[in-house]
Short mmCIF file of C-alpha atoms in Angstrom, two decimals:
data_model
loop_
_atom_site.label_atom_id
_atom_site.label_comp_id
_atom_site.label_asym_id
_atom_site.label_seq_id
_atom_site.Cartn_x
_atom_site.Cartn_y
_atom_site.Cartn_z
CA UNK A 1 131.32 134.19 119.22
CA UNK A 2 134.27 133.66 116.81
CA UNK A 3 133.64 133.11 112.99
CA UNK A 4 136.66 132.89 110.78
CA UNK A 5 136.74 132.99 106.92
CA UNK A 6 138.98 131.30 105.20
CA UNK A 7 141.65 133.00 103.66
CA UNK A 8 141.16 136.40 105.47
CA UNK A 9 140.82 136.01 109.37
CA UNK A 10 138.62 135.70 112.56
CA UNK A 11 136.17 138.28 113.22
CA UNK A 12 133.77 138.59 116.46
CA UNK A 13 129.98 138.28 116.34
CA UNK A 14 127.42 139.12 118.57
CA UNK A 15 125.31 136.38 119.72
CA UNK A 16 122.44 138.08 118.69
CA UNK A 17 123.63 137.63 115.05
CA UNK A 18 123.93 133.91 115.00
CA UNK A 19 120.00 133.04 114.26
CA UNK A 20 120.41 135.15 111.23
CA UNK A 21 123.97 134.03 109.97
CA UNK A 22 122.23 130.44 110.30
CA UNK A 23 119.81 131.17 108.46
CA UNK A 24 122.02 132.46 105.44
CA UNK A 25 124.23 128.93 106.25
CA UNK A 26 121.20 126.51 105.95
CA UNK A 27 120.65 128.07 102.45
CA UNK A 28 124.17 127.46 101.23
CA UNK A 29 124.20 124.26 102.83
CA UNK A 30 120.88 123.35 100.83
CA UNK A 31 122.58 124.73 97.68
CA UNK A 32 126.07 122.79 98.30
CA UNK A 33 123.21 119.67 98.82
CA UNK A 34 121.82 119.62 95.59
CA UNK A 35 124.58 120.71 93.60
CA UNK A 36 123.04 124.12 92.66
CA UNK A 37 125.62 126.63 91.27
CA UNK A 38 122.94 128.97 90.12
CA UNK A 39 122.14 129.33 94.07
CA UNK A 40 125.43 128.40 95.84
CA UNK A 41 127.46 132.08 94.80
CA UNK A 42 124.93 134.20 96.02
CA UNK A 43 124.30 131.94 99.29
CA UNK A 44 128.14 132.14 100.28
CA UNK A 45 127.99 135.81 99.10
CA UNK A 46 125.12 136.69 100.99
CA UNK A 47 126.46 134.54 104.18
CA UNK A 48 129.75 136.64 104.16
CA UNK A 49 127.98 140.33 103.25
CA UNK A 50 126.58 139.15 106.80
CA UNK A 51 129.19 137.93 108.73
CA UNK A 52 131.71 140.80 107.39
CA UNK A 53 128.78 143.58 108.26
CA UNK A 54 128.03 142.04 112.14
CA UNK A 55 131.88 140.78 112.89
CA UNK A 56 134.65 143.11 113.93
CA UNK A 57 138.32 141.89 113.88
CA UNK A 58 139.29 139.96 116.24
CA UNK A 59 142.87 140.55 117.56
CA UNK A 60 145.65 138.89 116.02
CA UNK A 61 147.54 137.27 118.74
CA UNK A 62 144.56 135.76 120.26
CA UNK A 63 144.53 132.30 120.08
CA UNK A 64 141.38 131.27 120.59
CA UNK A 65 139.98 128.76 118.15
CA UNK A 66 136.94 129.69 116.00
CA UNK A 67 133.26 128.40 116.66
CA UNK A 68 132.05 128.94 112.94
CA UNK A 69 134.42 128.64 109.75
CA UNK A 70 133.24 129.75 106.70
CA UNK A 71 134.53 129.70 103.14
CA UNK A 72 136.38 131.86 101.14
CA UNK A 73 134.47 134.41 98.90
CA UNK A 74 136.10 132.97 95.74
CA UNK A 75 135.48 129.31 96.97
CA UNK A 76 133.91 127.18 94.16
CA UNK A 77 131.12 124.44 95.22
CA UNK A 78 133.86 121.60 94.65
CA UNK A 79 136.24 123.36 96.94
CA UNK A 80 133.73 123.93 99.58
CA UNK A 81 132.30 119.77 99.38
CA UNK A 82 136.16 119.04 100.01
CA UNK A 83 135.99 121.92 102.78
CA UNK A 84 133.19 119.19 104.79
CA UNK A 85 135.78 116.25 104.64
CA UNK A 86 139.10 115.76 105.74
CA UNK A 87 139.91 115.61 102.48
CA UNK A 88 139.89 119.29 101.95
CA UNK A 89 142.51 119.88 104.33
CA UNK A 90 146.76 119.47 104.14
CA UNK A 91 147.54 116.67 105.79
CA UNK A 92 150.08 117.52 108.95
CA UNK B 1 117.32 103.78 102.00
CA UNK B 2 119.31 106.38 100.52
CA UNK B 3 118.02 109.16 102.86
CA UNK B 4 119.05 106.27 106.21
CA UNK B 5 122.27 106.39 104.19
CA UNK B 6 123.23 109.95 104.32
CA UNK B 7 121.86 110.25 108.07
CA UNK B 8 124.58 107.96 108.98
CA UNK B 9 127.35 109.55 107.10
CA UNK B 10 126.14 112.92 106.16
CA UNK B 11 129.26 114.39 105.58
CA UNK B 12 129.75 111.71 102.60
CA UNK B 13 126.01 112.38 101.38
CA UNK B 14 126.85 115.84 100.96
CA UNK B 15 130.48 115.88 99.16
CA UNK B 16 128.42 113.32 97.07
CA UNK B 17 126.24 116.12 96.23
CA UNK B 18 123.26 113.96 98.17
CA UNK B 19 120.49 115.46 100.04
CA UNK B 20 120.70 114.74 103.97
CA UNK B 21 117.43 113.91 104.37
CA UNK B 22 115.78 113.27 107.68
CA UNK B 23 118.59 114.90 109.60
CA UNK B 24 117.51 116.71 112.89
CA UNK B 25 118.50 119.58 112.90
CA UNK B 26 120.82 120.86 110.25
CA UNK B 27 124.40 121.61 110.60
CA UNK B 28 125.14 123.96 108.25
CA UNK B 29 128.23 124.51 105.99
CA UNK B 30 129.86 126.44 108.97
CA UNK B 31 129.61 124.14 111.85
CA UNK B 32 131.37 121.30 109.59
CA UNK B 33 134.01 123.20 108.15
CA UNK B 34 134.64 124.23 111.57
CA UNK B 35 134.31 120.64 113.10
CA UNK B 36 136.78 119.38 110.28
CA UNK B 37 138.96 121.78 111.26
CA UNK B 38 138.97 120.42 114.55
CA UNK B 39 139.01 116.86 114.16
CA UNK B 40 142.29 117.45 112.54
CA UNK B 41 144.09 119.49 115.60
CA UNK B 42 142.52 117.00 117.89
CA UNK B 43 144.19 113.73 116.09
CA UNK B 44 147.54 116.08 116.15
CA UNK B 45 147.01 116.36 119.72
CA UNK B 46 146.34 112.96 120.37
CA UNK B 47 149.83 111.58 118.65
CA UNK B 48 151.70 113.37 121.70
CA UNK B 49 152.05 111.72 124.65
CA UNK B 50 153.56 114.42 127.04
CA UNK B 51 151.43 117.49 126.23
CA UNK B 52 154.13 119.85 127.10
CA UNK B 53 156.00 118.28 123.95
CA UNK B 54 152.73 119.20 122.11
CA UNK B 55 154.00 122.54 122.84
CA UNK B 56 157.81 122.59 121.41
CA UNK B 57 156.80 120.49 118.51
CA UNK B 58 154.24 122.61 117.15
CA UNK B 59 155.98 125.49 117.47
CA UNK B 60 158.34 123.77 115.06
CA UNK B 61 155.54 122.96 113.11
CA UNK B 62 154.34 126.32 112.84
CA UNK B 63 157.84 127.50 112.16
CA UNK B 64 157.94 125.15 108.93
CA UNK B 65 154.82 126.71 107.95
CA UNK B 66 155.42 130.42 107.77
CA UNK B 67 158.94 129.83 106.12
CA UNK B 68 156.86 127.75 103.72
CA UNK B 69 154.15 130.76 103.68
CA UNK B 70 156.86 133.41 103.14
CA UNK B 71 158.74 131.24 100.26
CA UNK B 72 154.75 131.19 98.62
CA UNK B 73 154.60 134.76 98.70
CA UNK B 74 157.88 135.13 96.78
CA UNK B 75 156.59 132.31 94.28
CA UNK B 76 153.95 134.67 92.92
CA UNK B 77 155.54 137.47 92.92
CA UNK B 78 158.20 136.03 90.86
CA UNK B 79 155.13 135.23 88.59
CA UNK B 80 154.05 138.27 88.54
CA UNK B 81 157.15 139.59 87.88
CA UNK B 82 157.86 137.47 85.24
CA UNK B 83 154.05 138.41 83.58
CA UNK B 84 154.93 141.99 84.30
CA UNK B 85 157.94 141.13 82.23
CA UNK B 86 155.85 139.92 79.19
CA UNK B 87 153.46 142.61 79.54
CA UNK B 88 156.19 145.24 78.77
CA UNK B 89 157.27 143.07 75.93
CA UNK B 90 153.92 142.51 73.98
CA UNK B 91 153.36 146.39 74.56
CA UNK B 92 156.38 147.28 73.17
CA UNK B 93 155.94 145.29 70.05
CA UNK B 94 152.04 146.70 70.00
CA UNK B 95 153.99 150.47 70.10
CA UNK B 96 155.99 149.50 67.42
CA UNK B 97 153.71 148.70 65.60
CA UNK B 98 151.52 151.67 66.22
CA UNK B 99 154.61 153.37 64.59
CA UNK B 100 154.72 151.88 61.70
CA UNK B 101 151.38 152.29 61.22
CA UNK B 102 151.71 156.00 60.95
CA UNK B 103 154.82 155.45 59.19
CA UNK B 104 153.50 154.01 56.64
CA UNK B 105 150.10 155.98 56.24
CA UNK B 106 152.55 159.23 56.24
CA UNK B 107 154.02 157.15 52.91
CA UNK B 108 150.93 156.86 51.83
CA UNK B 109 150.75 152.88 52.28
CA UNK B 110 147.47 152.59 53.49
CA UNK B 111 147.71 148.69 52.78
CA UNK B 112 150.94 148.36 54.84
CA UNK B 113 149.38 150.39 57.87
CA UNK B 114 146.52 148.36 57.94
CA UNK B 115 148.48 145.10 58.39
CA UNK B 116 150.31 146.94 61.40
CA UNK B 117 147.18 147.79 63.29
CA UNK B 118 145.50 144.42 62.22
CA UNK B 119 148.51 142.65 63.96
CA UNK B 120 148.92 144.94 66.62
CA UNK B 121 145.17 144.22 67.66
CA UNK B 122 146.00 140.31 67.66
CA UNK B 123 148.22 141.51 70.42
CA UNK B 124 146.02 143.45 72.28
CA UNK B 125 144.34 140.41 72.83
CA UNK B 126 147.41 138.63 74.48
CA UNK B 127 147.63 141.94 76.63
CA UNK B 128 144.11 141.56 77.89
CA UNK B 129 144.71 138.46 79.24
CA UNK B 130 148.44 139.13 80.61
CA UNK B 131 146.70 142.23 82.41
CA UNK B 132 144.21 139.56 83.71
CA UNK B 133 146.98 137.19 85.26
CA UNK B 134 148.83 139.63 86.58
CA UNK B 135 145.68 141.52 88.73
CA UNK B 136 145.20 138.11 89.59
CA UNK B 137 148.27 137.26 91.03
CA UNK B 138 149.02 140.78 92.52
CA UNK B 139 145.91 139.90 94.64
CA UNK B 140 146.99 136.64 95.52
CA UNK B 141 150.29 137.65 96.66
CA UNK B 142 148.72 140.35 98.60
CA UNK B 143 146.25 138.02 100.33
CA UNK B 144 149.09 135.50 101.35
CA UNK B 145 151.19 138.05 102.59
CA UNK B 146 148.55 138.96 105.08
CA UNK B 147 148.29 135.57 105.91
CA UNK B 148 151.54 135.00 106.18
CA UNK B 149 151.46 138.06 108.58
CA UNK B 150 148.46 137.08 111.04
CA UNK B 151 150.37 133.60 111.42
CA UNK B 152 153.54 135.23 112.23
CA UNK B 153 151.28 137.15 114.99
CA UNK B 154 149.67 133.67 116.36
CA UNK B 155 152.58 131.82 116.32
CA UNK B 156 154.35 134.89 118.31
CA UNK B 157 151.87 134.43 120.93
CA UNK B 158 151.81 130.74 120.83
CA UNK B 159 155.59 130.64 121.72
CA UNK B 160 154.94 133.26 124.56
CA UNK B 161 151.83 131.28 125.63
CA UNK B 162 153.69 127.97 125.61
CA UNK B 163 156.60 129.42 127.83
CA UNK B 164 153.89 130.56 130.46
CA UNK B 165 152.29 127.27 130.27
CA UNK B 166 155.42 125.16 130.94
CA UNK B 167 156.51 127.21 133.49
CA UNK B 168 153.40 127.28 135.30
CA UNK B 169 151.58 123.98 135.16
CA UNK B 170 152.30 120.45 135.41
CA UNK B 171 151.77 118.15 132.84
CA UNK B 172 148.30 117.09 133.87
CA UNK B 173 147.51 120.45 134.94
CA UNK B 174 148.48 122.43 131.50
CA UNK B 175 146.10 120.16 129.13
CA UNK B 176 143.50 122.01 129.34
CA UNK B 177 145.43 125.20 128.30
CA UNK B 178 147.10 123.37 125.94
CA UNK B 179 144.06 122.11 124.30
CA UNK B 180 142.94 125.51 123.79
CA UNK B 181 146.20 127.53 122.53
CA UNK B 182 146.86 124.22 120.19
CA UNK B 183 142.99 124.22 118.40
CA UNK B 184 143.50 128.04 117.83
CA UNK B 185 146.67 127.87 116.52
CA UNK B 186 145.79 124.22 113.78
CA UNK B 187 143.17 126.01 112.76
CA UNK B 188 144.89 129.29 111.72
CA UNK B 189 147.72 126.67 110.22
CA UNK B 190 145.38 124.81 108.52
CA UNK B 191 143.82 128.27 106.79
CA UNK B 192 146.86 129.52 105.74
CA UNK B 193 147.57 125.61 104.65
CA UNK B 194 145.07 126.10 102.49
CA UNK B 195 145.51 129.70 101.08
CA UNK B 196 149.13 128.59 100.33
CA UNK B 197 147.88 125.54 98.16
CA UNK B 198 145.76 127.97 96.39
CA UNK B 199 148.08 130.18 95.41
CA UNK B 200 150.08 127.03 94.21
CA UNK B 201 147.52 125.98 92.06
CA UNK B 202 146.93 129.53 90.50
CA UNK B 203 150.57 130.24 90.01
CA UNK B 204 151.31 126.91 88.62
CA UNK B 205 148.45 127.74 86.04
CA UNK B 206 150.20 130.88 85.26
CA UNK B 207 153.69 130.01 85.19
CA UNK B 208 152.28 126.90 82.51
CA UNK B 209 150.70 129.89 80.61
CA UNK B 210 153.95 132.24 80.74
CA UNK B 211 155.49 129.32 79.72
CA UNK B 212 154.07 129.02 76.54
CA UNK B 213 154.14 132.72 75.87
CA UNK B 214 157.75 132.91 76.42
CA UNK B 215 158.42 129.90 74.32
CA UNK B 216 156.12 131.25 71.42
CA UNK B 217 158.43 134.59 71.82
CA UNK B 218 161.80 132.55 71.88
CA UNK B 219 160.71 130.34 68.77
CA UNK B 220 159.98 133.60 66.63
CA UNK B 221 156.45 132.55 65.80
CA UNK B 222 155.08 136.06 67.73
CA UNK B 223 158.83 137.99 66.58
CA UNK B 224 157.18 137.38 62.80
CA UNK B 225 153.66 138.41 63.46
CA UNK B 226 154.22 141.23 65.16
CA UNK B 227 158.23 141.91 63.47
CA UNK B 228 160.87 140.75 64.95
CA UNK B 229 164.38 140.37 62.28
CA UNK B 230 162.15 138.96 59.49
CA UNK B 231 159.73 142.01 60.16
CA UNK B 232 158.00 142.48 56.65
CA UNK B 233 156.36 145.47 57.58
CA UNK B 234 159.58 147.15 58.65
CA UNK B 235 161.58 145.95 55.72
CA UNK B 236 158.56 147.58 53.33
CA UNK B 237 159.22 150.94 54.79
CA UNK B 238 163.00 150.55 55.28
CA UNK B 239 163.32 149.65 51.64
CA UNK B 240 160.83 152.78 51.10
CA UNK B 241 163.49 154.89 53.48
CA UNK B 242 166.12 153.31 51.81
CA UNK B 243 164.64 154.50 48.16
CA UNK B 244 164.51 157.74 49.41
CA UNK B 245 167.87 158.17 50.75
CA UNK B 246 169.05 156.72 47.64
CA UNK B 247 167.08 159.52 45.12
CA UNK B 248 168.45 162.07 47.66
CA UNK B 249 172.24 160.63 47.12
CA UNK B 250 171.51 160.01 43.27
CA UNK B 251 170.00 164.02 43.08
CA UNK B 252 172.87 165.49 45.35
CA UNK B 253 175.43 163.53 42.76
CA UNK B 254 173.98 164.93 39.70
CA UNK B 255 173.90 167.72 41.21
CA UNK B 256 178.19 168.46 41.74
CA UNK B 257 178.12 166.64 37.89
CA UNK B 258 176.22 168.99 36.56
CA UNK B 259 178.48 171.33 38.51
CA UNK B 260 181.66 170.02 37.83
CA UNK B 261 181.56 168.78 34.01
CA UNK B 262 180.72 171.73 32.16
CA UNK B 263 183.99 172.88 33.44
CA UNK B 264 186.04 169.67 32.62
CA UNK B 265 184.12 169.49 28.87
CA UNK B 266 183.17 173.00 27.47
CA UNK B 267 184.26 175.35 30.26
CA UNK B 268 181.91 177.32 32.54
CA UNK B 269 178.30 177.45 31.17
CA UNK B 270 175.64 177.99 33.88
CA UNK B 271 172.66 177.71 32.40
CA UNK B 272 173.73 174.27 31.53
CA UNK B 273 174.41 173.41 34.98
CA UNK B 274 170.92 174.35 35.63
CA UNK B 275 169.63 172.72 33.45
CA UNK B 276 171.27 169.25 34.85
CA UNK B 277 170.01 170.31 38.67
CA UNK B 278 166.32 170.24 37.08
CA UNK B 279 166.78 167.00 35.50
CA UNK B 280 167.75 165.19 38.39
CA UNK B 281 165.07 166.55 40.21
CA UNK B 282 162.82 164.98 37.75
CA UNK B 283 164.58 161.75 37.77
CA UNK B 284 164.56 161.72 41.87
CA UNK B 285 160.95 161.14 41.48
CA UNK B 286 161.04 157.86 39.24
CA UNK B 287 163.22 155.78 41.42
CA UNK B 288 160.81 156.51 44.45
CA UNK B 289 157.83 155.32 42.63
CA UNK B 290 160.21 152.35 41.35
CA UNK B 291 161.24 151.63 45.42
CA UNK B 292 157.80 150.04 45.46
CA UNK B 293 157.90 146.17 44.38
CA UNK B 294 154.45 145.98 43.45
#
């Protein structure tokens, strides 16, 4: 399966990984939820310690769309609430 | 009802901060990023009516974008350079000074040296945060020129992709592939989309920072804290420089007097000229003590 994060690139995951990786995604979700910064930088930390430590690069010229996106490392809570609307995106 | 509320929109629960209660099962920050992300190449896809022109027109697209990616990268470095620029000036001012620091401690001007280093560590300041800015945008140039680089890769493949596809399929047939090369492809546009309106924002910041700096430079309002033409320090031990040359020209000219004039007046009497060559010495050292105003 194909996870990309923002900002650096697609990577490849086993299948086997994706329980865990949800895991780590239900807790930033939860922190993203109730507006907890204290919890939010080490949940999107934690999430891409994970995803960077299972994934391996996945070549550049494929073109193959991504079944998981996750934020950037630096992303702040606001950017990552516009991330889950439209409104986070360019327009075009 | 708020938790019925955010089951039916929980997208807008969340970016309100709400909690999606009663929801099934969970998304998670991933799948709706990712289904954003979609959404986005699907309503692209769905403007076109022939989906071979899909093709040609986002490869256009996707064109636009890396000659917009490229002209981003050169935006911060020109930032950068431009901090890198300022950096060299505020240190050069902090060396100076450093200089006159000693300068004046080796005149014994304790109270002038300590002026220099307290101004000198106002700058240091100012450096701190230059040196901040400019890691900062060294990385951010760095990231969008990798990004700026995996596009060029996609979109590389895209055009040879989209050849194949027109060549190969019919209309009807090639939607399928189309579908697929197009949703890789908006979604690696709409990442570097982003990353390129980041770096905006963070240069923009900068530049309105550098700004200031610059303008604080060109008004003089730095040039006379740390010495710039009305540098005070500088003019202390210039006029202390100046005091000494002086003595030195006053001693040296009593010197070929003392020489000279018992010649002119009495005839040749060296003990006399000796004499003279003492008492300038002496004299030398009031005007030194008189260079300082205080």
């Amino acid at each position: 399966m194909i996870v990309r994060i923002l900002g650096e690139g697609q990577l490849e995951v086993p299948d086997s990984t994706v329980e865990r990786l949800n895991e780590l995604d239900r807790a930033l979700e939860t922190a993203v939820e109730r507006g907890d910064e204290a919890a939010f930088e080490p949940a999107l930390a934690a999430l891409l310690a994970t995803v960077r430590q299972v994934g391996s690069p996945v070549q550049a010229d494929d073109l193959r769309p991504s079944e998981l996106i996750v934020p950037q490392s630096d992303a702040t809570m606001t950017e990552v609430r516009r991330l889950l609307t439209d409104e986070g995106l360019i327009p075009g | 009802m708020r938790g019925a509320a955010a089951v039916r929109d929980p997208g807008r629960a969340a970016a309100a901060g709400l909690p999606i209660e009663g929801m099934v099962a969970p998304m998670g920050v991933m799948k709706r990023v990712t289904m954003v992300f979609r959404a986005k190449a699907n309503k692209a896809l769905d403007r076109m009516e022939d989906p071979r022109e899909t093709l040609d027109y986002s490869y256009q697209t996707q064109l636009e974008l890396l000659q917009k990616v490229r002209r981003g990268v050169a935006d911060v470095a020109t930032s950068r350079k431009r901090v890198e620029l300022q950096i060299n000036q505020l240190q050069g001012q902090a060396d100076k000074l450093d200089r006159q620091a000693r300068d004046a401690l080796g005149a014994g001007r304790e109270d002038l040296a300590r002026e220099a280093l307290t101004r000198k560590a106002g700058l240091q300041g100012q450096l701190v945060d230059l040196q901040g800015n400019y890691e900062q945008l060294q990385k951010e140039e760095e990231q969008l020129g990798q990004a700026a680089q995996r596009l060029q890769t996609k979109v590389d493949a895209f055009r040879t992709r989209k050849e194949t596809i027109k060549a190969t399929y019919t209309a009807a047939e090639a939607q399928t592939r189309i579908n697929e090369a197009f949703a890789g492809i908006s979604e690696e546009m709409g990442d570097v989309g982003l990353a390129i309106q980041r770096a905006e924002d963070k240069t923009a910041q900068m530049r309105a920072r550098a700004g200031a700096l610059d303008e604080l430079m060109a008004s003089g309002a730095l040039e006379d804290m740390v010495g710039g033409p009305h540098d005070d320090i500088q003019a202390e031990l210039d006029r202390m420089g100046a005091g000494q040359g002086v003595d030195h020209e006053l001693e040296r000219m009593k010197a070929e007097i003392a020489q000279s004039a018992p010649r002119q007046l009495e005839g040749a009497q060296p003990g006399s000229a000796d004499g003279a060559s003492a008492d300038a010495t002496a004299t030398a050292a009031d005007p030194a003590e008189a260079g300082e105003p205080e």
